[in-house]
CSV table of C-alpha atoms in Angstrom, one decimal:
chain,number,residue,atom,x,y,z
A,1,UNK,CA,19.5,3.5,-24.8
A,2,UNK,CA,20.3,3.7,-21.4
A,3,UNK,CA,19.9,0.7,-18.6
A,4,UNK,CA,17.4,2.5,-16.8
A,5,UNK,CA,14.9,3.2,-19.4
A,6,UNK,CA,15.4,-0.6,-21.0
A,7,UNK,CA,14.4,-1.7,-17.8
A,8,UNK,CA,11.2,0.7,-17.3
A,9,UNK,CA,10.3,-0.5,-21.1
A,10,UNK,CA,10.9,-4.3,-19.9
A,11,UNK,CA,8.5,-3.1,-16.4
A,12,UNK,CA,6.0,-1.4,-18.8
A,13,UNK,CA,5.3,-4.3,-20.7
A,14,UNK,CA,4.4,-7.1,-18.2
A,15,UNK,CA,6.7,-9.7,-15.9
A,16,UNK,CA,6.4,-13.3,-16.1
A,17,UNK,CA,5.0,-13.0,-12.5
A,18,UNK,CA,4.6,-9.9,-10.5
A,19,UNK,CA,7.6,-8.3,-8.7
A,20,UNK,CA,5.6,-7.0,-6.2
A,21,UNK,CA,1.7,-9.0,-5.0
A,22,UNK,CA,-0.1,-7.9,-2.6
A,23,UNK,CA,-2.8,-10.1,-0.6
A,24,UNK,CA,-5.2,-8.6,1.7
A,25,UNK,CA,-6.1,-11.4,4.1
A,26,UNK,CA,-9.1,-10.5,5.5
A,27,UNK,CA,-11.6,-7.0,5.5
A,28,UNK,CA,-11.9,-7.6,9.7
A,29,UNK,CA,-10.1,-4.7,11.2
A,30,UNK,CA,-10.4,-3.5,14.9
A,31,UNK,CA,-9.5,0.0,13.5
A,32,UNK,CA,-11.6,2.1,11.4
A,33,UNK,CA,-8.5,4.4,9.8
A,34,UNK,CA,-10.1,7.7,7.7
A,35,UNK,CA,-7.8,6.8,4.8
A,36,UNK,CA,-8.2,3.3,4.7
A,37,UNK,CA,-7.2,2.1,1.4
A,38,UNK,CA,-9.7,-0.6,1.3
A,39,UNK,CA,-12.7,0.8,3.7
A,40,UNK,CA,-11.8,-2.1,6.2
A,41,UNK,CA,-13.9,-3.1,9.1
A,42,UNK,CA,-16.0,-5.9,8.8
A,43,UNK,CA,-15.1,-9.9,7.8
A,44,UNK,CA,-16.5,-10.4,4.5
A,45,UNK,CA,-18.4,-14.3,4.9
A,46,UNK,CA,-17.0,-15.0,1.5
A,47,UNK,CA,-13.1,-14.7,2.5
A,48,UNK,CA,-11.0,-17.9,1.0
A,49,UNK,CA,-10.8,-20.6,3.7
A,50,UNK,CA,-7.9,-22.2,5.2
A,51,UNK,CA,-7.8,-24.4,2.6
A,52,UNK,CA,-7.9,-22.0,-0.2
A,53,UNK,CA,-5.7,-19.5,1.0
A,54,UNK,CA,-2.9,-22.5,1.5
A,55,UNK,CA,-3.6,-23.6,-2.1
A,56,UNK,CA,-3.1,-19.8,-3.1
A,57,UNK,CA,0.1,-19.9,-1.3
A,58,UNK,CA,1.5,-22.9,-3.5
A,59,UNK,CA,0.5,-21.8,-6.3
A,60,UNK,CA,2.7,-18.5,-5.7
A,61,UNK,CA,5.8,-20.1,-4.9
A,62,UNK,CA,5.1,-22.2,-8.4
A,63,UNK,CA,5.3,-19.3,-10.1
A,64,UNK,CA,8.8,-18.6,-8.2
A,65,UNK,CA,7.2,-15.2,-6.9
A,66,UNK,CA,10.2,-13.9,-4.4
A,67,UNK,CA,7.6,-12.1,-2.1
A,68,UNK,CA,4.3,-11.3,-0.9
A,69,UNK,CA,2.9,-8.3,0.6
A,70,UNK,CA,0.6,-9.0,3.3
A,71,UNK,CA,-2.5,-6.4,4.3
A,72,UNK,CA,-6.3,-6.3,5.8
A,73,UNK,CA,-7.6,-5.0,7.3
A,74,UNK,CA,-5.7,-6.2,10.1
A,75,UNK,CA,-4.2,-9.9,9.1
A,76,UNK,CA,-3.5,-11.1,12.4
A,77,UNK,CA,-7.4,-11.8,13.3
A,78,UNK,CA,-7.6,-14.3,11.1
A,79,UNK,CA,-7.5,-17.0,12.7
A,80,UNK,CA,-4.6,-18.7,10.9
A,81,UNK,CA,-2.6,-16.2,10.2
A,82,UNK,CA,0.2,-17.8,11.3
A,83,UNK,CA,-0.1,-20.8,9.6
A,84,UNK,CA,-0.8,-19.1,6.0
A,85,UNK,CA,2.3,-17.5,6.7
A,86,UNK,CA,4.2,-20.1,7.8
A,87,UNK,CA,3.4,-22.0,5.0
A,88,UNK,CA,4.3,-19.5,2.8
A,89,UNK,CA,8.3,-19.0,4.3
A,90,UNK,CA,8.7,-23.3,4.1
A,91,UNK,CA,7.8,-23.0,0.3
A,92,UNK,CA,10.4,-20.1,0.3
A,93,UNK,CA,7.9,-16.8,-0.3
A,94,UNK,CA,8.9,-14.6,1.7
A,95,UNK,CA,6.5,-12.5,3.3
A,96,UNK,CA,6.2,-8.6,4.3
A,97,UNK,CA,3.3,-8.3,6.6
A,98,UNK,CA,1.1,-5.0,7.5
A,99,UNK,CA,-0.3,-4.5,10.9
A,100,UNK,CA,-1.7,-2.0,13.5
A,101,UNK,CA,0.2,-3.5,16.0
A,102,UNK,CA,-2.7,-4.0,18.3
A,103,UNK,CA,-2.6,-7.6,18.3
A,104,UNK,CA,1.7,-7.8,18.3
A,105,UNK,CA,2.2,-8.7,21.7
A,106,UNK,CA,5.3,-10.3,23.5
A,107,UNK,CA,4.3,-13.9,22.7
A,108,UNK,CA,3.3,-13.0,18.8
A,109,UNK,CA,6.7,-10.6,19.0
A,110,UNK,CA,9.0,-13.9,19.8
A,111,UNK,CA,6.8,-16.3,17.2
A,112,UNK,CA,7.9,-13.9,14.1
A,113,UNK,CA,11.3,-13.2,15.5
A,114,UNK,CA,12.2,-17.3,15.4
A,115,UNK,CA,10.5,-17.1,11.3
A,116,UNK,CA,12.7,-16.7,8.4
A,117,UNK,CA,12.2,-14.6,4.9
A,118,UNK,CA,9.5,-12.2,7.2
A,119,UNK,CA,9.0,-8.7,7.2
A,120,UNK,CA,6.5,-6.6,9.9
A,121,UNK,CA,6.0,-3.2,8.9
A,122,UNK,CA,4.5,-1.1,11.4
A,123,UNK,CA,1.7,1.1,10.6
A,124,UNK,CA,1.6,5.1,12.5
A,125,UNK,CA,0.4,7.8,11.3
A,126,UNK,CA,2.0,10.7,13.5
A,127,UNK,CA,5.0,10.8,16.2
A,128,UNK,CA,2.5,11.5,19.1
A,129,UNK,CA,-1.0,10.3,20.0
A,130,UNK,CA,-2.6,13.7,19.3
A,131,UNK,CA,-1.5,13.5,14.9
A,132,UNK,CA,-1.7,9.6,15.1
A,133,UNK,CA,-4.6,9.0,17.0
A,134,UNK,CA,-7.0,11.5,14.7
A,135,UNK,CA,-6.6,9.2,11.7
A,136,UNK,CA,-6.2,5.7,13.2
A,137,UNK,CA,-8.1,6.1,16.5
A,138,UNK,CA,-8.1,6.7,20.2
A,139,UNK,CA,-5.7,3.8,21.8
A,140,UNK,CA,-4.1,3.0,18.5
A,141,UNK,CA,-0.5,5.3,18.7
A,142,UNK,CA,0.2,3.3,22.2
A,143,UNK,CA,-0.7,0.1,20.5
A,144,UNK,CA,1.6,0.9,17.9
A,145,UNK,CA,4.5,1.6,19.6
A,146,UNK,CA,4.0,-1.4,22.4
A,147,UNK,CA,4.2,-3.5,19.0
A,148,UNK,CA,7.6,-1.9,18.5
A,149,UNK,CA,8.8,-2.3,21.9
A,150,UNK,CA,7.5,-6.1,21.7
A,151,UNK,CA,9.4,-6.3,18.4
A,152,UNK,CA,12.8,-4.9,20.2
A,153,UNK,CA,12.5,-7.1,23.1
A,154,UNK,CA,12.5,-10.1,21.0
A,155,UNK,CA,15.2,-9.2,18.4
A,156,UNK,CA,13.2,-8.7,15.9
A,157,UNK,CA,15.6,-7.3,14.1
A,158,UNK,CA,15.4,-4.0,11.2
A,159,UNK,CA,11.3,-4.0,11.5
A,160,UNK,CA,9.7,-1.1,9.0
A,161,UNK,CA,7.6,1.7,10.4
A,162,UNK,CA,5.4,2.9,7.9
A,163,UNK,CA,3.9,6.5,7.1
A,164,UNK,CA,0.4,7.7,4.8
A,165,UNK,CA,1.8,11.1,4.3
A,166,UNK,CA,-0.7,14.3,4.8
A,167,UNK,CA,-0.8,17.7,5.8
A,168,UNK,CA,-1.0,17.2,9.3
A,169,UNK,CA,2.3,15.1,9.7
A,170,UNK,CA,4.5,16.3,6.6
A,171,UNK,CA,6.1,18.6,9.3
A,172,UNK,CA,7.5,15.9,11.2
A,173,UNK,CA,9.9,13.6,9.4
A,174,UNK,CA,12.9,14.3,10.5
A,175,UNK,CA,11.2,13.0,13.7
A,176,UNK,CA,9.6,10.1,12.0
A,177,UNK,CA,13.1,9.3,11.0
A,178,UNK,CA,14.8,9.9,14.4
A,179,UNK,CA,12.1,7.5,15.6
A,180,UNK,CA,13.1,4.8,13.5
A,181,UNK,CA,16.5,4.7,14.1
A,182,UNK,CA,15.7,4.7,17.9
A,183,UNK,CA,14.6,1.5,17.1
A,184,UNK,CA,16.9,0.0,14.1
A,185,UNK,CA,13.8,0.2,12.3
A,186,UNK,CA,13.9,1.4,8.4
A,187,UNK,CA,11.2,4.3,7.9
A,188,UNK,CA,8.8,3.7,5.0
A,189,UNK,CA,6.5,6.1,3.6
A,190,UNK,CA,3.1,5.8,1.4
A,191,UNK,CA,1.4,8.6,-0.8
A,192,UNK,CA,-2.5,9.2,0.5
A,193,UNK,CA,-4.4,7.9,-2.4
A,194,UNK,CA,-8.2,8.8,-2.4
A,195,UNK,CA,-9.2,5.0,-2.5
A,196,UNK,CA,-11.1,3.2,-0.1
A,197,UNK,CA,-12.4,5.7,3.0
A,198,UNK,CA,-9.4,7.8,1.9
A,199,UNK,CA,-11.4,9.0,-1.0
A,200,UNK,CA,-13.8,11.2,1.9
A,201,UNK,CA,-11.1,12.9,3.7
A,202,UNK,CA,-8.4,13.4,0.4
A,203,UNK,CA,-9.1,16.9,0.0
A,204,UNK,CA,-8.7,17.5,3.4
A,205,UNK,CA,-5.7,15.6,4.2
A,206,UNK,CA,-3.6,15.8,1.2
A,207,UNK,CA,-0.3,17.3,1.5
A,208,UNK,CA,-0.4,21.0,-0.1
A,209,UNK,CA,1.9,21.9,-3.0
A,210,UNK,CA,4.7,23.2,-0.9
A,211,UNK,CA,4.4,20.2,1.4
A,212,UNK,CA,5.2,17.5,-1.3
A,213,UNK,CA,8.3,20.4,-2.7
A,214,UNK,CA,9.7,19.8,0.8
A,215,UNK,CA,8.7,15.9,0.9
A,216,UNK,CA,10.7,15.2,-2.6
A,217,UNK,CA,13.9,17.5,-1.4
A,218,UNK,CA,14.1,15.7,2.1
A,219,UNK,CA,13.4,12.5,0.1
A,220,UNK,CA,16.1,13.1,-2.8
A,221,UNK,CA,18.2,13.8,0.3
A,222,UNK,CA,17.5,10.5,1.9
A,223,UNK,CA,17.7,7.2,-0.5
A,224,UNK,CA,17.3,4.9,2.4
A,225,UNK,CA,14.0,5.8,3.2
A,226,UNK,CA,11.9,3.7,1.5
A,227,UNK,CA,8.5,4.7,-0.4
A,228,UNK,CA,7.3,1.9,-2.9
A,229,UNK,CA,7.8,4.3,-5.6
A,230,UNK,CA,4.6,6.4,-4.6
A,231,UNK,CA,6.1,9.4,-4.9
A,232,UNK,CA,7.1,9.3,-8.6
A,233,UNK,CA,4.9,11.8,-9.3
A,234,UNK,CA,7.6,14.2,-7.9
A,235,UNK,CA,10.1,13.2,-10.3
A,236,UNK,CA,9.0,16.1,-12.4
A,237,UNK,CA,10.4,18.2,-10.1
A,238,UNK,CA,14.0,17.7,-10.5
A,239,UNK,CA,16.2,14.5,-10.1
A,240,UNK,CA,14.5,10.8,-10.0
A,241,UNK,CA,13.4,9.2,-6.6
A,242,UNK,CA,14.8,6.1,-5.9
A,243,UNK,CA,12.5,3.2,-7.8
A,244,UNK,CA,11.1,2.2,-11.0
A,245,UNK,CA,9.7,6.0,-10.9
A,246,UNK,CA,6.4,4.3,-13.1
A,247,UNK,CA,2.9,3.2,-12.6
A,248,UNK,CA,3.3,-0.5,-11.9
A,249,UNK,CA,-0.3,-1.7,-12.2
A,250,UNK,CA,-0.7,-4.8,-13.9
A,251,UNK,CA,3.2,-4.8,-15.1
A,252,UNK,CA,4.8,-5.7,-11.9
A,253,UNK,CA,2.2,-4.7,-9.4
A,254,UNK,CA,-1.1,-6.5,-8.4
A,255,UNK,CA,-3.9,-7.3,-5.6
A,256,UNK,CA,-5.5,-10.1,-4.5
A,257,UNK,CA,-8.3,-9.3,-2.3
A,258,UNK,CA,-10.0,-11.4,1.1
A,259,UNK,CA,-12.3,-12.7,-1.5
A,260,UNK,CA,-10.2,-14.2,-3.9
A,261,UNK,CA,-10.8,-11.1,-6.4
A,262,UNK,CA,-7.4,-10.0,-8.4
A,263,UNK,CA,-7.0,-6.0,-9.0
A,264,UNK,CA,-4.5,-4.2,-11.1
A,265,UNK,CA,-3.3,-2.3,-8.3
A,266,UNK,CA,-3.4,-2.0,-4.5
A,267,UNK,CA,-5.2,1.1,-4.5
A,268,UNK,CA,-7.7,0.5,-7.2
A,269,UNK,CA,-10.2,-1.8,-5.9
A,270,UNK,CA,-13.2,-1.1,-7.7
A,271,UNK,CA,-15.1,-2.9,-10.5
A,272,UNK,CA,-13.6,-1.2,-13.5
A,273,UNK,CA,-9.8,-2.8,-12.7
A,274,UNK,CA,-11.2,-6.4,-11.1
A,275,UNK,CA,-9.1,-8.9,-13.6
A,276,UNK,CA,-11.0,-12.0,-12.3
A,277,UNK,CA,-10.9,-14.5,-9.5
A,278,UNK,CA,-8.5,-17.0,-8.0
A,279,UNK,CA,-11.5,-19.1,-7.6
A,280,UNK,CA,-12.8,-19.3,-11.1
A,281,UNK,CA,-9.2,-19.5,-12.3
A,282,UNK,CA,-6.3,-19.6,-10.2
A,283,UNK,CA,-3.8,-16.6,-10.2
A,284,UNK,CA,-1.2,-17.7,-12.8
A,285,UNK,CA,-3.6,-17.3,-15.7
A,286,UNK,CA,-5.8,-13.7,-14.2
A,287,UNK,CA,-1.5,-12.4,-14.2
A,288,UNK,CA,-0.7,-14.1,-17.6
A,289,UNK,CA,-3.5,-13.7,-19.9
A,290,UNK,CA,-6.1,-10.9,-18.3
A,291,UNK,CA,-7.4,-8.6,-20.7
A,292,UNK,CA,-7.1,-6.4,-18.0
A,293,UNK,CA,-3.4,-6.2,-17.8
A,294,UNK,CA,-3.4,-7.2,-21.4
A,295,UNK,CA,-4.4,-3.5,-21.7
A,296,UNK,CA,-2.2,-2.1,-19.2
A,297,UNK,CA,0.7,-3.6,-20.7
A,298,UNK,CA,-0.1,-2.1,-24.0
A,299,UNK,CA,2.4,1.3,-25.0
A,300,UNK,CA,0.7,4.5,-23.8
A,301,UNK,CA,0.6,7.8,-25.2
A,302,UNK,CA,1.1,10.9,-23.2
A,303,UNK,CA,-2.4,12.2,-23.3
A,304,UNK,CA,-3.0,15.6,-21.9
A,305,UNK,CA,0.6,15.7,-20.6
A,306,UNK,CA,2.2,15.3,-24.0
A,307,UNK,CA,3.0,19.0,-23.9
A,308,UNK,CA,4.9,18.7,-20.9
A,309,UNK,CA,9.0,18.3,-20.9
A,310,UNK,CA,8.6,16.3,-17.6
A,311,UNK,CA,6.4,13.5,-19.0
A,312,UNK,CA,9.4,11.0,-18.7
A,313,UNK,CA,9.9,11.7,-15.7
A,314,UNK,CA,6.4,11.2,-13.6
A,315,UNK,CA,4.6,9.0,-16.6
A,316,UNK,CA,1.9,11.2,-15.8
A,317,UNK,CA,1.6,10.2,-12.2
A,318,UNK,CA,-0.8,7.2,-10.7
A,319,UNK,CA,-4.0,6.1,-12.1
A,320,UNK,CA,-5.7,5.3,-8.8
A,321,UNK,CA,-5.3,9.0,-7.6
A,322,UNK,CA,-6.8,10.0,-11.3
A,323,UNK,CA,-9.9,7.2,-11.4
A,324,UNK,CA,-11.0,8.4,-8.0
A,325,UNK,CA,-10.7,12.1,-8.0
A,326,UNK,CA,-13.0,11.4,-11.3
A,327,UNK,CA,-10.2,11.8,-14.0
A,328,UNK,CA,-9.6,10.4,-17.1
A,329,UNK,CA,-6.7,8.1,-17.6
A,330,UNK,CA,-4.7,10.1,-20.1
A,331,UNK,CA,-4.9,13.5,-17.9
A,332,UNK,CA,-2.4,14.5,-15.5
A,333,UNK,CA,-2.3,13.7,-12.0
A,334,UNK,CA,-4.2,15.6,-9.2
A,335,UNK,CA,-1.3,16.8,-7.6
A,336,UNK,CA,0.9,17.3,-10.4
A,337,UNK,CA,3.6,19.7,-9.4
A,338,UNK,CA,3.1,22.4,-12.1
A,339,UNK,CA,-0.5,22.1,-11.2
A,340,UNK,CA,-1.9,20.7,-14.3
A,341,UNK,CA,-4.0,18.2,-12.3
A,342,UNK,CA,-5.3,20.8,-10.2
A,343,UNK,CA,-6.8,22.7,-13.5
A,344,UNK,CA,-7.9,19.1,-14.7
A,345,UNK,CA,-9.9,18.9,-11.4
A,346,UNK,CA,-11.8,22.0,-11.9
A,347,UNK,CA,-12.7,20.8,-15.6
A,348,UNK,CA,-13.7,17.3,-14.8
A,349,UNK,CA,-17.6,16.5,-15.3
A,350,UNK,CA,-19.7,14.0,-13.3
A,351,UNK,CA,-18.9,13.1,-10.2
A,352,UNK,CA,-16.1,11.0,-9.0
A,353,UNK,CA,-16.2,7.1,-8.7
A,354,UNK,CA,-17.4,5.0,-5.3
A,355,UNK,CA,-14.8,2.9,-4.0
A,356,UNK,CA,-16.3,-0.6,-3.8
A,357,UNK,CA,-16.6,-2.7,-1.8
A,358,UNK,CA,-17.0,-0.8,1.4
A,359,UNK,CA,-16.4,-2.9,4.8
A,360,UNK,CA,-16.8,-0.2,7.1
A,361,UNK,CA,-17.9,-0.5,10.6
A,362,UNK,CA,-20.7,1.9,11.7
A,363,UNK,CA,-19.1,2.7,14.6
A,364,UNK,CA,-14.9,3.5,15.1
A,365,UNK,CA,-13.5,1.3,17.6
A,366,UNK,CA,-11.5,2.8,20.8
A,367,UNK,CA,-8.5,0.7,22.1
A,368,UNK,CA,-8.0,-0.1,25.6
A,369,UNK,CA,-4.2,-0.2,26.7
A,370,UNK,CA,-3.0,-3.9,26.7
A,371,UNK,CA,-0.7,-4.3,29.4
């Protein structure tokens, strides 16, 4: 059998601790994104404390986890940010943080430039203010890229600028790409999932067919862009994307939400995937003995797809962008590339699920220049 499939069967049946954990700080956000994954806006009174989120912290590096992702809404307005991840670097976790960028300025720039094991990645979602600006608000595209600038002047170092990919911007990587390197930075890009405020605007802003042909031949084209394996789906097309090129959720993958709730994935926060809570449990046993992810880890079957030759090669494609476009499990995904998702889309019955919880403001904030 050969390396590469050992390993996805390994993946497929559950880690010891997740490869990859994400930890959404806090719901506050000063942005109000259309595709935000986890409809962001408002603090939810109920976020872990100080105390708890340090506790979290050590009981993460127990389990000898190498990294955590860190997300919002925007982390930085917690108040101690800082500290949680300062914390988390002396008990050697290294940390890759999310943020808008609005509140990196000079000072914070020089702060995470002196702090080991720490990644800032960057988040635009165009090359000018016109593309960015219409799906992360007025002010934010110059926010953004002051945060980079801040992140330059302090050697920073190779920072990640990261991409949700739709219709709108698909046509500009290779400038995407050229603006990365203008700054040493390493280009990441994300697949819009129709979670969160995302699921309102998916139809609208999802790449077409042809769009995500071109995405996978520039990205075949260009291993050191990174992607976080959302584009497996493409696989089906041709040769593999870099990456485990597998639905992680549960096996490697996890969330832990501003609450204390744990998720199987990033991108499914809803009810129906909620293993448990840190607070009733700690994390070690939600990862270890959830039914949850007892389930997830269990062998699959093909399902609708088992007619197709390219089943190995996109595992049917990801379960959040099948759960909230109202698909079953076992059909293939949305935006399959022989459109078999598309036909499963007309067929579905009922309507599709709400993304819970929702944290949106009322009203979209519009950023000031901070000089």
């Amino acid at each position: 059998m050969p390396i590469e499939s050992t390993l996805r069967t390994r993946f497929e049946r559950g880690l010891a601790a997740p490869i990859c954990l994400t930890w959404e700080l806090t719901y506050a956000c000063n942005l109000a994104c259309t595709h935000c994954l986890s409809s962001s806006g408002r603090r939810d009174p109920r976020e872990l404390s100080r105390a708890e989120a340090l506790a979290l912290v050590d009981e993460i590096a127990a389990m000898q986890i190498f990294y955590i992702n860190i997300g919002g809404g925007e982390p930085m307005m917690r108040e101690d940010f800082f500290e949680i991840v300062e914390h988390a670097v002396a008990r050697h976790v290294g940390v890759k943080f999310s943020t808008n960028g609005t509140r990196l300025d000079a000072a914070a720039a020089r702060r995470l430039a002196s702090t080991d094991y720490l990644d800032v990645q960057i988040s635009l979602d165009g090359v000018d203010e016109l593309t960015n600006d219409a799906i992360r608000g007025l002010g934010s595209y110059e926010r953004a890229r002051r945060a980079m600038d801040n992140l330059a002047a302090a050697n920073f170092g190779e920072f990640k600028i990261s991409v949700v990919m739709t219709r709108h911007n698909v046509a500009q990587l290779d400038e995407f790409a050229a603006l990365a390197a203008h700054y040493g930075a390493q280009l990441r890009l994300t697949r819009l999932r129709p979670s969160g405020r995302g699921a309102q605007v998916w139809d609208e802003l999802r790449p077409s067919a042809q769009d995500n042909r071109d995405l996978y031949q520039w990205l075949l084209a260009r291993p050191e862009v990174l992607t976080g394996d959302s584009f497996f789906h493409l696989s089906a097309l041709g040769d593999p994307l870099e990456g485990l090129n597998l639905c992680g959720a549960g096996r490697v993958v996890c969330l832990i939400d501003p609450v204390g709730d744990v998720y199987a994935c990033p991108f499914v926060i809803h009810e129906d995937f909620r293993a448990g809570s840190v607070r009733e449990a700690g994390f070690a046993p939600l990862w270890r003995d959830s039914a949850l992810f007892a389930s997830l880890r269990e062998p699959g079957s093909a399902g609708a797809c088992a007619s197709c030759g390219s089943f190995d090669a996109c595992r049917g494609g990801c379960m959040a962008a099948k759960f909230f476009t109202g698909l079953e499990l076992a059909d293939p995904d949305p935006e399959c590339v022989f459109g078999h998702g598309e036909t499963a889309l007309a067929q579905r019955h009922g309507e599709r699920p709400t993304p819970t919880p929702d944290h949106s403001r009322r009203v979209a904030l519009v950023l000031s220049p901070r000089r």
